[in-house]
PDB file of C-alpha atoms and ligand atoms in Angstrom:
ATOM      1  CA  UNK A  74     143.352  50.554 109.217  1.00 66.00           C
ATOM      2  CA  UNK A  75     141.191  47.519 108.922  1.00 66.00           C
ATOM      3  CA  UNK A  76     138.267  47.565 111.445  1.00 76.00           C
ATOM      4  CA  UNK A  77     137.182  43.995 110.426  1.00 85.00           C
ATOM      5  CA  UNK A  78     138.501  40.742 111.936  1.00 87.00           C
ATOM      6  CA  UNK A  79     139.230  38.833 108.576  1.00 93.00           C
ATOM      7  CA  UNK A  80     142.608  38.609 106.977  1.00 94.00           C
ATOM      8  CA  UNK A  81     140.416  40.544 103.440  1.00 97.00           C
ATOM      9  CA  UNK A  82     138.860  43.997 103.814  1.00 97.00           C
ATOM     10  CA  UNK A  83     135.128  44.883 103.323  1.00 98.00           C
ATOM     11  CA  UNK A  84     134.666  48.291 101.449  1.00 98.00           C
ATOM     12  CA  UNK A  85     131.213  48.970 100.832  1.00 98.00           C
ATOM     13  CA  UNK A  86     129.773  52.075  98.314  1.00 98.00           C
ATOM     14  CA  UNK A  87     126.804  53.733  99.461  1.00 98.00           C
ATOM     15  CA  UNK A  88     124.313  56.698  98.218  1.00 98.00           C
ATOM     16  CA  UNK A  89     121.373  57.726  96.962  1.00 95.00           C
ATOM     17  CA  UNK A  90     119.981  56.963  93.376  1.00 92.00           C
ATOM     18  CA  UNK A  91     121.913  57.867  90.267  1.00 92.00           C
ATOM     19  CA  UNK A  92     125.145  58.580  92.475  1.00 95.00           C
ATOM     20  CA  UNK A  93     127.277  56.346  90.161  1.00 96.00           C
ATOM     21  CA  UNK A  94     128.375  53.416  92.933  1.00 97.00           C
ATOM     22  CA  UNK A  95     128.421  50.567  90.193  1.00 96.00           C
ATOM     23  CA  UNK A  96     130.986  52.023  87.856  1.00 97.00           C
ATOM     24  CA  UNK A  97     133.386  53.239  90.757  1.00 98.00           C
ATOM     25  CA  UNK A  98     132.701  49.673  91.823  1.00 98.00           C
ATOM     26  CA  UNK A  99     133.602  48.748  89.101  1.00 98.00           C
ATOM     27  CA  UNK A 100     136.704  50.979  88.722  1.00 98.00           C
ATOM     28  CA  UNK A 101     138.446  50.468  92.043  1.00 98.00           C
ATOM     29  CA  UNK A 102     137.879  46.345  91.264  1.00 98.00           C
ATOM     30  CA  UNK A 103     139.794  46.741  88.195  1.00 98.00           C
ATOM     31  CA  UNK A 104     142.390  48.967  89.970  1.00 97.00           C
ATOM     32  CA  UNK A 105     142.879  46.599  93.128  1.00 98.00           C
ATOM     33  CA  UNK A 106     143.249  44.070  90.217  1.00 98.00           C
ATOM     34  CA  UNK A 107     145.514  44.912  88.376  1.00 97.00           C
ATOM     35  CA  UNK A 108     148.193  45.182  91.760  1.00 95.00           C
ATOM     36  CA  UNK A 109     147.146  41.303  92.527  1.00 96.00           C
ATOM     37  CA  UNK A 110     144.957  41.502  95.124  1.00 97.00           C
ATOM     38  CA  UNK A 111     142.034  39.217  94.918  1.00 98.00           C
ATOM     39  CA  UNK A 112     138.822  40.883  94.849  1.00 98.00           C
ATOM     40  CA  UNK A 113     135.159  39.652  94.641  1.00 98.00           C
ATOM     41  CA  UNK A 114     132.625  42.891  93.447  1.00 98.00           C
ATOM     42  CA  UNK A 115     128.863  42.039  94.629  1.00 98.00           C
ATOM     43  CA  UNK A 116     125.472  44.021  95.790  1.00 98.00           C
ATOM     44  CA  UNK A 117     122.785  44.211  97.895  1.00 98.00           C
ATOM     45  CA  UNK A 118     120.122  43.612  98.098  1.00 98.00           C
ATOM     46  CA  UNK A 119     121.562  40.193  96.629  1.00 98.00           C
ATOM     47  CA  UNK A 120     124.511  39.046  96.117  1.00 98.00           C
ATOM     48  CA  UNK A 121     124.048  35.431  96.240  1.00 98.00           C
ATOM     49  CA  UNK A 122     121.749  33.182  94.801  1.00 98.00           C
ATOM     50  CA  UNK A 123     118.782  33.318  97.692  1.00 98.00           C
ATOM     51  CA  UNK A 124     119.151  37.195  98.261  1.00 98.00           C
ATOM     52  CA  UNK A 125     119.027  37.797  94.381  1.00 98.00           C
ATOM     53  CA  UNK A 126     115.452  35.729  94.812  1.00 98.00           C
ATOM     54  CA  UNK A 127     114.987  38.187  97.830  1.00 98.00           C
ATOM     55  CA  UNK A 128     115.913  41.183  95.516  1.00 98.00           C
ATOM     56  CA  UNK A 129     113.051  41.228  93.075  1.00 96.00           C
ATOM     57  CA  UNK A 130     110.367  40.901  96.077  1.00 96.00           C
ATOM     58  CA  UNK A 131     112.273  44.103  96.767  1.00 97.00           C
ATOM     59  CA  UNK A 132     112.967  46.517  93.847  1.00 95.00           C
ATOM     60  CA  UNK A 133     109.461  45.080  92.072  1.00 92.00           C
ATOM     61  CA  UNK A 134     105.838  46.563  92.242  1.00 86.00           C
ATOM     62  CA  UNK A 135     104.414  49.474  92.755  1.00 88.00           C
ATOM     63  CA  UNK A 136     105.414  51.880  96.614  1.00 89.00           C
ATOM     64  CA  UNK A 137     102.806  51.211  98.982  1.00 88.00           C
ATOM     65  CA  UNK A 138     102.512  47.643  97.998  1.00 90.00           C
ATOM     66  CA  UNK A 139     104.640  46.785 100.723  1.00 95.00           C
ATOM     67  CA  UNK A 140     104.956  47.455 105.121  1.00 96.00           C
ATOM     68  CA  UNK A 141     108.301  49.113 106.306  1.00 97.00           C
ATOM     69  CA  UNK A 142     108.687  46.393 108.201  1.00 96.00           C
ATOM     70  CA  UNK A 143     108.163  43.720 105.517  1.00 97.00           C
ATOM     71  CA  UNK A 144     110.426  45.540 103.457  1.00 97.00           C
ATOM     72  CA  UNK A 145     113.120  45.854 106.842  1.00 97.00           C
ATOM     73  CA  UNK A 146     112.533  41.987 107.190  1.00 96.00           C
ATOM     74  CA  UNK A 147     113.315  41.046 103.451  1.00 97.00           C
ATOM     75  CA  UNK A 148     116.646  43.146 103.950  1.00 97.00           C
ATOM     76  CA  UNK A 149     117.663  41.373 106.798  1.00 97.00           C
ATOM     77  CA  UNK A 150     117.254  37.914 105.456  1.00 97.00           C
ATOM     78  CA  UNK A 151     118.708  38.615 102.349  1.00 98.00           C
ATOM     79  CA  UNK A 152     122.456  40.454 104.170  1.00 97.00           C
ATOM     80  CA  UNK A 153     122.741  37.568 106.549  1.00 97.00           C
ATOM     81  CA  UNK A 154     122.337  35.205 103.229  1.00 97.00           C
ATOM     82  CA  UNK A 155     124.927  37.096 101.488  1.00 98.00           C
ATOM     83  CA  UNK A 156     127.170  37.595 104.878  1.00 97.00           C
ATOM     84  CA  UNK A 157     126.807  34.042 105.122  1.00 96.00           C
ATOM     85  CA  UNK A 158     127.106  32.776 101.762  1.00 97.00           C
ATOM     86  CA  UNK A 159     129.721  34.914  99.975  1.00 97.00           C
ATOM     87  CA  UNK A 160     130.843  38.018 101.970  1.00 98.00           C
ATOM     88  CA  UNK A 161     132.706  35.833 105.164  1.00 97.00           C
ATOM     89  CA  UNK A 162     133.873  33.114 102.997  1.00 97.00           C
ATOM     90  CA  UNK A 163     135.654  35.604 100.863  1.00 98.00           C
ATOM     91  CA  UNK A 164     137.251  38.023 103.958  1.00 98.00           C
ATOM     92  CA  UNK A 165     137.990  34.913 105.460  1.00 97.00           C
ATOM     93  CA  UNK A 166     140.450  34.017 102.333  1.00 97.00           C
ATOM     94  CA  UNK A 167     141.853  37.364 102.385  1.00 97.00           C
ATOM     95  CA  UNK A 168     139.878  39.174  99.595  1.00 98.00           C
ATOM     96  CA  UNK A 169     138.870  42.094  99.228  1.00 98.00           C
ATOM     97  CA  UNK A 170     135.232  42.220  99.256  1.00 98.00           C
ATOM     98  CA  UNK A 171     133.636  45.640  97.239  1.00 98.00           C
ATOM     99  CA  UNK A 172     130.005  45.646  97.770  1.00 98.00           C
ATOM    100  CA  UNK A 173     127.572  48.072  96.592  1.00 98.00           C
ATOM    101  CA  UNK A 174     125.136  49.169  99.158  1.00 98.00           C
ATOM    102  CA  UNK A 175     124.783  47.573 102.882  1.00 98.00           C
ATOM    103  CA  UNK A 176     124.056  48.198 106.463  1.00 96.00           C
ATOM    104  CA  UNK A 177     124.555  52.250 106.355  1.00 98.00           C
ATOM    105  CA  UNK A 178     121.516  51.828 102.933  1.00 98.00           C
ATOM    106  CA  UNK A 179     119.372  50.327 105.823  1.00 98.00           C
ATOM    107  CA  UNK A 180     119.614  52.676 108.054  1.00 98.00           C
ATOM    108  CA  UNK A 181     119.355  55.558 105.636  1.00 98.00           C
ATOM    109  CA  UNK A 182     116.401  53.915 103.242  1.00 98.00           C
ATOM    110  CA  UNK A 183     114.134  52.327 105.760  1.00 98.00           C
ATOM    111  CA  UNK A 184     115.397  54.421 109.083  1.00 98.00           C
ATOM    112  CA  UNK A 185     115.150  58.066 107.966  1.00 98.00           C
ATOM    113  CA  UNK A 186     113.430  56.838 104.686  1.00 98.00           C
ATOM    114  CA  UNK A 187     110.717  54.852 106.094  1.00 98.00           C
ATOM    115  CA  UNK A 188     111.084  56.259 109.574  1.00 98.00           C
ATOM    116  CA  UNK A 189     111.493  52.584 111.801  1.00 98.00           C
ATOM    117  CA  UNK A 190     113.395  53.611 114.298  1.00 98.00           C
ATOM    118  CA  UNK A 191     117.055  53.823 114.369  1.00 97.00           C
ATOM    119  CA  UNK A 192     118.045  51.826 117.797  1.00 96.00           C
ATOM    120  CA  UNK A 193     115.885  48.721 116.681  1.00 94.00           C
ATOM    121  CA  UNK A 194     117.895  49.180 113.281  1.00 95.00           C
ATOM    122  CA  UNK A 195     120.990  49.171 115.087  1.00 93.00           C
ATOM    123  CA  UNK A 196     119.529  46.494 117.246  1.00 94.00           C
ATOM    124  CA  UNK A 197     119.177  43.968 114.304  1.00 92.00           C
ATOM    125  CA  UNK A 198     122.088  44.299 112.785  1.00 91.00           C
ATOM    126  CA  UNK A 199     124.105  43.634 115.842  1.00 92.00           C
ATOM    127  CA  UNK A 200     122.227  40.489 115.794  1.00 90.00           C
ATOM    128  CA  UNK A 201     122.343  39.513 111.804  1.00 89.00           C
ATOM    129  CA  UNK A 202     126.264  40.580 111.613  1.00 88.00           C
ATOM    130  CA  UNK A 203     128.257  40.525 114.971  1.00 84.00           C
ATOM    131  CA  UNK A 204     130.951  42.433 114.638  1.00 82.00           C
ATOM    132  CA  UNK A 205     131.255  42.578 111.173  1.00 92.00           C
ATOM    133  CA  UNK A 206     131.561  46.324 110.022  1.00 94.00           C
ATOM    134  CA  UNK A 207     132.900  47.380 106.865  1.00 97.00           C
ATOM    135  CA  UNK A 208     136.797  48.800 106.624  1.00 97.00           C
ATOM    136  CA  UNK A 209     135.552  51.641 104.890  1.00 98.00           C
ATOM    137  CA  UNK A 210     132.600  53.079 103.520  1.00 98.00           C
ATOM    138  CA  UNK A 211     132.655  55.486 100.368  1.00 98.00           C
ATOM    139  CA  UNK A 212     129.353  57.845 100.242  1.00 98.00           C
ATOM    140  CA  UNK A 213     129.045  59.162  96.641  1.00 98.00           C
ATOM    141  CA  UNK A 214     126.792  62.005  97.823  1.00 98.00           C
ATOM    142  CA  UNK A 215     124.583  63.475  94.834  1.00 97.00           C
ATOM    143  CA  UNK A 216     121.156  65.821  95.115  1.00 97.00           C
ATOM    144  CA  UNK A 217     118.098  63.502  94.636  1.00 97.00           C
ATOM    145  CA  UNK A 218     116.833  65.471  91.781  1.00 95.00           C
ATOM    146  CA  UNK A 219     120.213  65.071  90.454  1.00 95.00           C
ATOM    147  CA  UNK A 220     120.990  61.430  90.624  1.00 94.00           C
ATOM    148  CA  UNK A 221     116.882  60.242  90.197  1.00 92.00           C
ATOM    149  CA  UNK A 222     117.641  61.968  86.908  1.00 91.00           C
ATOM    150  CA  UNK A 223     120.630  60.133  85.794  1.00 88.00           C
ATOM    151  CA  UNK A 224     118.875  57.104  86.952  1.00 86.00           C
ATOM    152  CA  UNK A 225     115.591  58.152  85.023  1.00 81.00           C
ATOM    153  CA  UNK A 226     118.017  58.016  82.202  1.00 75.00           C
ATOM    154  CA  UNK A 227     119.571  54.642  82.770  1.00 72.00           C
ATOM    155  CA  UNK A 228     115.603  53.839  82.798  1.00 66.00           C
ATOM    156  CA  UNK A 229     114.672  55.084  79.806  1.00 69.00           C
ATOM    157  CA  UNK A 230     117.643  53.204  78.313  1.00 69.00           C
ATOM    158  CA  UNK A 231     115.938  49.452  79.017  1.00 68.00           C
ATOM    159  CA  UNK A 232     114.506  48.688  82.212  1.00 73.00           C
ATOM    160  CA  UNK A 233     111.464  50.077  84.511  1.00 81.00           C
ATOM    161  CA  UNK A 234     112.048  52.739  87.190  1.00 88.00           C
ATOM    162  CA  UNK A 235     112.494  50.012  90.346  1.00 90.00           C
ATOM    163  CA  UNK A 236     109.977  50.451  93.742  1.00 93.00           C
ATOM    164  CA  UNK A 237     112.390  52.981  95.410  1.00 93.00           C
ATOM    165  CA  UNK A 238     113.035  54.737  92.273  1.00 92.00           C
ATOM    166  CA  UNK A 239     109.221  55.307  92.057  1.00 92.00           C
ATOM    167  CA  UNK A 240     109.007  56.899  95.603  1.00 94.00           C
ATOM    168  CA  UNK A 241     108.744  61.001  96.270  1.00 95.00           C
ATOM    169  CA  UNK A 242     111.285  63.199  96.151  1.00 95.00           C
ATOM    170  CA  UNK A 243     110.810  63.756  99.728  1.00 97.00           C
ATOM    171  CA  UNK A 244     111.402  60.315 100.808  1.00 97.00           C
ATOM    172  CA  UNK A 245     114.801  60.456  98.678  1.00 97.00           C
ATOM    173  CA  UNK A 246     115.816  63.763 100.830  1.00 98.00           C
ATOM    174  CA  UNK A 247     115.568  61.920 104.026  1.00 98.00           C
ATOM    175  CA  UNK A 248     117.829  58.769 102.744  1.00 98.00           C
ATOM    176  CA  UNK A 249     119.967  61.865 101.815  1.00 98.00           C
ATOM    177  CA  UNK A 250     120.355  63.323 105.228  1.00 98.00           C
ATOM    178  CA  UNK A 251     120.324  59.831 106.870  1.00 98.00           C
ATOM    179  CA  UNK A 252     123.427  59.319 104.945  1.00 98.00           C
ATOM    180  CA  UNK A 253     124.909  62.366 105.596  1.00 98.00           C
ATOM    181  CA  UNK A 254     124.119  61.734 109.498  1.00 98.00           C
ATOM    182  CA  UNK A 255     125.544  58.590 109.606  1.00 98.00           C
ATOM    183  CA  UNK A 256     128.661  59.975 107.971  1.00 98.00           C
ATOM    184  CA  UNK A 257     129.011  62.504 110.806  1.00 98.00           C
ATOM    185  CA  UNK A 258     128.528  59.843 113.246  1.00 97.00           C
ATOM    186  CA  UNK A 259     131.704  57.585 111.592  1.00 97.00           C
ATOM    187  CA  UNK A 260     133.974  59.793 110.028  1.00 97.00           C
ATOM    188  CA  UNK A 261     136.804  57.671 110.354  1.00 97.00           C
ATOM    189  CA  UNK A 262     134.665  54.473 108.511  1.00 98.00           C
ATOM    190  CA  UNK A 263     132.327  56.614 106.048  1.00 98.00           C
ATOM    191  CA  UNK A 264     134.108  59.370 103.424  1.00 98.00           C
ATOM    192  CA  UNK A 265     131.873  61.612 101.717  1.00 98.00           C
ATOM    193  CA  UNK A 266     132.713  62.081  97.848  1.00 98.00           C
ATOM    194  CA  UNK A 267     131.106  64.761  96.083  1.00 98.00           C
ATOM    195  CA  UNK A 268     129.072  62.654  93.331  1.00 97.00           C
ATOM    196  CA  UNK A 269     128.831  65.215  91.162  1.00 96.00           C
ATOM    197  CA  UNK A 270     132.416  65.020  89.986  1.00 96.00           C
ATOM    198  CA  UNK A 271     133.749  63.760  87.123  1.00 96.00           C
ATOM    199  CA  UNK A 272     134.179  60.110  87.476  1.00 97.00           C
ATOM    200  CA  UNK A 273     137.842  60.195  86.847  1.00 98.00           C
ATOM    201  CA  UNK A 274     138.222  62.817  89.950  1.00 98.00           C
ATOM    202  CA  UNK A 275     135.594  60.668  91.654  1.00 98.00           C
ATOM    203  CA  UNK A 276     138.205  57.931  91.615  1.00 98.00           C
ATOM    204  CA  UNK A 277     140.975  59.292  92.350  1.00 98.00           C
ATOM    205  CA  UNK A 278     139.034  61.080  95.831  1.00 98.00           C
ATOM    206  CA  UNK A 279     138.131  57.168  96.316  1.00 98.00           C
ATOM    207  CA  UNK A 280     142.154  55.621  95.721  1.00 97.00           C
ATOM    208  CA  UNK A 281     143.027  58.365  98.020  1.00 97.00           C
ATOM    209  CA  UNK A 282     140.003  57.312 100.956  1.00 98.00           C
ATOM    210  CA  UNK A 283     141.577  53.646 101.227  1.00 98.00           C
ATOM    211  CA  UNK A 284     145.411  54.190 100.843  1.00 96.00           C
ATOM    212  CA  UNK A 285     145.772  52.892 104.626  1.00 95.00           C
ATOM    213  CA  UNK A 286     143.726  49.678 104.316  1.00 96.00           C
ATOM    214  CA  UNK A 287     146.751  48.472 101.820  1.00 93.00           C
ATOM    215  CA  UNK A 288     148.361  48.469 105.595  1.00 76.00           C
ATOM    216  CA  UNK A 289     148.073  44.851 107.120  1.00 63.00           C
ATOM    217  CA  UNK A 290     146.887  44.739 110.454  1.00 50.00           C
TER     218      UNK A 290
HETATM  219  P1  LIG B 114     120.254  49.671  93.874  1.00 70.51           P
HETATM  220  O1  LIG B 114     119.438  50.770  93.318  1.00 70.51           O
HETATM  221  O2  LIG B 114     121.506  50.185  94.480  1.00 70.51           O
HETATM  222  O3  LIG B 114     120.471  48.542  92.945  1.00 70.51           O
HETATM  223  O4  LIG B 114     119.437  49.047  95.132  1.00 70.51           O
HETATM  224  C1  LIG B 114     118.097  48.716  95.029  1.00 70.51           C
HETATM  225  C2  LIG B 114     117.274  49.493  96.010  1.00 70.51           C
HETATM  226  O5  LIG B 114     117.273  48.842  97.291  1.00 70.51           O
HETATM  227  C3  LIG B 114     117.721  50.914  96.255  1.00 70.51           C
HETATM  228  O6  LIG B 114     116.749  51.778  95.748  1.00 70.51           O
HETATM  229  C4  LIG B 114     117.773  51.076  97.741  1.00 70.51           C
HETATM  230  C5  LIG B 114     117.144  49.827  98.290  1.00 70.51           C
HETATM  231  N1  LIG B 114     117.763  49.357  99.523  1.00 70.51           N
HETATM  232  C6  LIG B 114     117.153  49.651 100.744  1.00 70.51           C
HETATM  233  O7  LIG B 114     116.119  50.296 100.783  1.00 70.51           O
HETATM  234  N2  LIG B 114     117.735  49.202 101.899  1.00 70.51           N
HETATM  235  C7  LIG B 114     118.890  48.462 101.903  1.00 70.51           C
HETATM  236  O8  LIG B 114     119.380  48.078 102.970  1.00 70.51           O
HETATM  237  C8  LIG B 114     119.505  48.172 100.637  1.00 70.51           C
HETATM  238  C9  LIG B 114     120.769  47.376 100.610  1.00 70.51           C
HETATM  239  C10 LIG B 114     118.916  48.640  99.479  1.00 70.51           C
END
């Protein structure tokens, strides 16, 4: 059921590098399409205009070049841009709102990634969002040294290997776990999909994950 208080539902993808999120983003859009439903696809960080700015402070330079809590801060005030801009307009119209990566990427990247601590995290978000939590959450779950890989690939088709891309395999063990914690914590918000799937059984695990938000309220 939705847990959000808009007439649209939020469903946000979440998961380590590599774990394929854009194309099943990409898939289920096409899929709530084609029954009618109007449905906006967007990212973070980013998403709108100022947050895209915000992005490339982000993903660019070199790790180390920047504080956790720069980093944290730059999050922040790109969501509540995007919230602000694009994501409550849209719920509040009655779409359906897909977005890859959101709070749960916080929590797992600069929480058990960076190690700032979790309450503040929860803290801040309480403040940037309200009670804006996303209907469901899909966790394509993949190995690190599986999906930093596939995106090493992706890389060496075009574009550089981004700041978080670039950071240990260590660091991409604890966003792992973080996400798997925080998936224990909501079970009935955040489903776990094995990653590792094909992408056609990867979609179908996902179709099945958000049958009852078709239900209105
Ligand atoms: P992407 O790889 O999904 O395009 O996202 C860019 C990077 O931003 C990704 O490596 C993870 C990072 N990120 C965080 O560290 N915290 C966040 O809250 C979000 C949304 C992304």
């Amino acid at each position: 059921m939705p847990t959000n208080p808009h007439p649209g539902r939020l469903i946000t993808f979440e998961g380590g590098e590599g774990a394929g999120k854009s194309t099943q983003q990409a898939l289920l859009a096409r899929r709530l399409r084609d029954r009618g439903l109007d449905v906006v696809t967007t990212r973070e960080p980013g998403g709108c205009p100022l947050a895209e700015e915000i992005r490339r402070w982000l993903v660019g330079g070199q790790p180390g070049t920047m504080s956790a809590r720069t980093e944290l801060l730059l999050i922040l005030a790109a969501r509540v841009a995007h919230v602000e801009q694009m994501i409550l307009p849209a719920l509040q119209r009655g779409a359906w709102v897909l977005c890859d990566r959101f709070l749960d990427s916080t929590v797992a990247y600069q929480g058990h990634g960076r190690g700032l601590d979790l309450a503040l995290l929860h803290q801040w978000h309480e403040w940037a969002l309200g009670s804006l939590i996303p209907d469901r959450t899909l966790l394509l779950d993949i190995a690190p040294e599986v999906g930093l890989a596939r995106a090493g690939r992706a890389v060496s088709a075009g574009s550089h290997p981004d700041r978080f891309e670039q950071e240990t395999l260590a660091f991409h063990q604890r966003v792992r776990a973080g996400f798997q914690a925080l998936a224990r914590e909501s079970p009935e918000r955040i489903c776990i999909v094995d990653a590792v799937q094909a992408v056609a059984q990867v979609e179908n695990q996902i179709g099945m994950a958000i049958r009852d938000l078709f239900v209105d309220p």
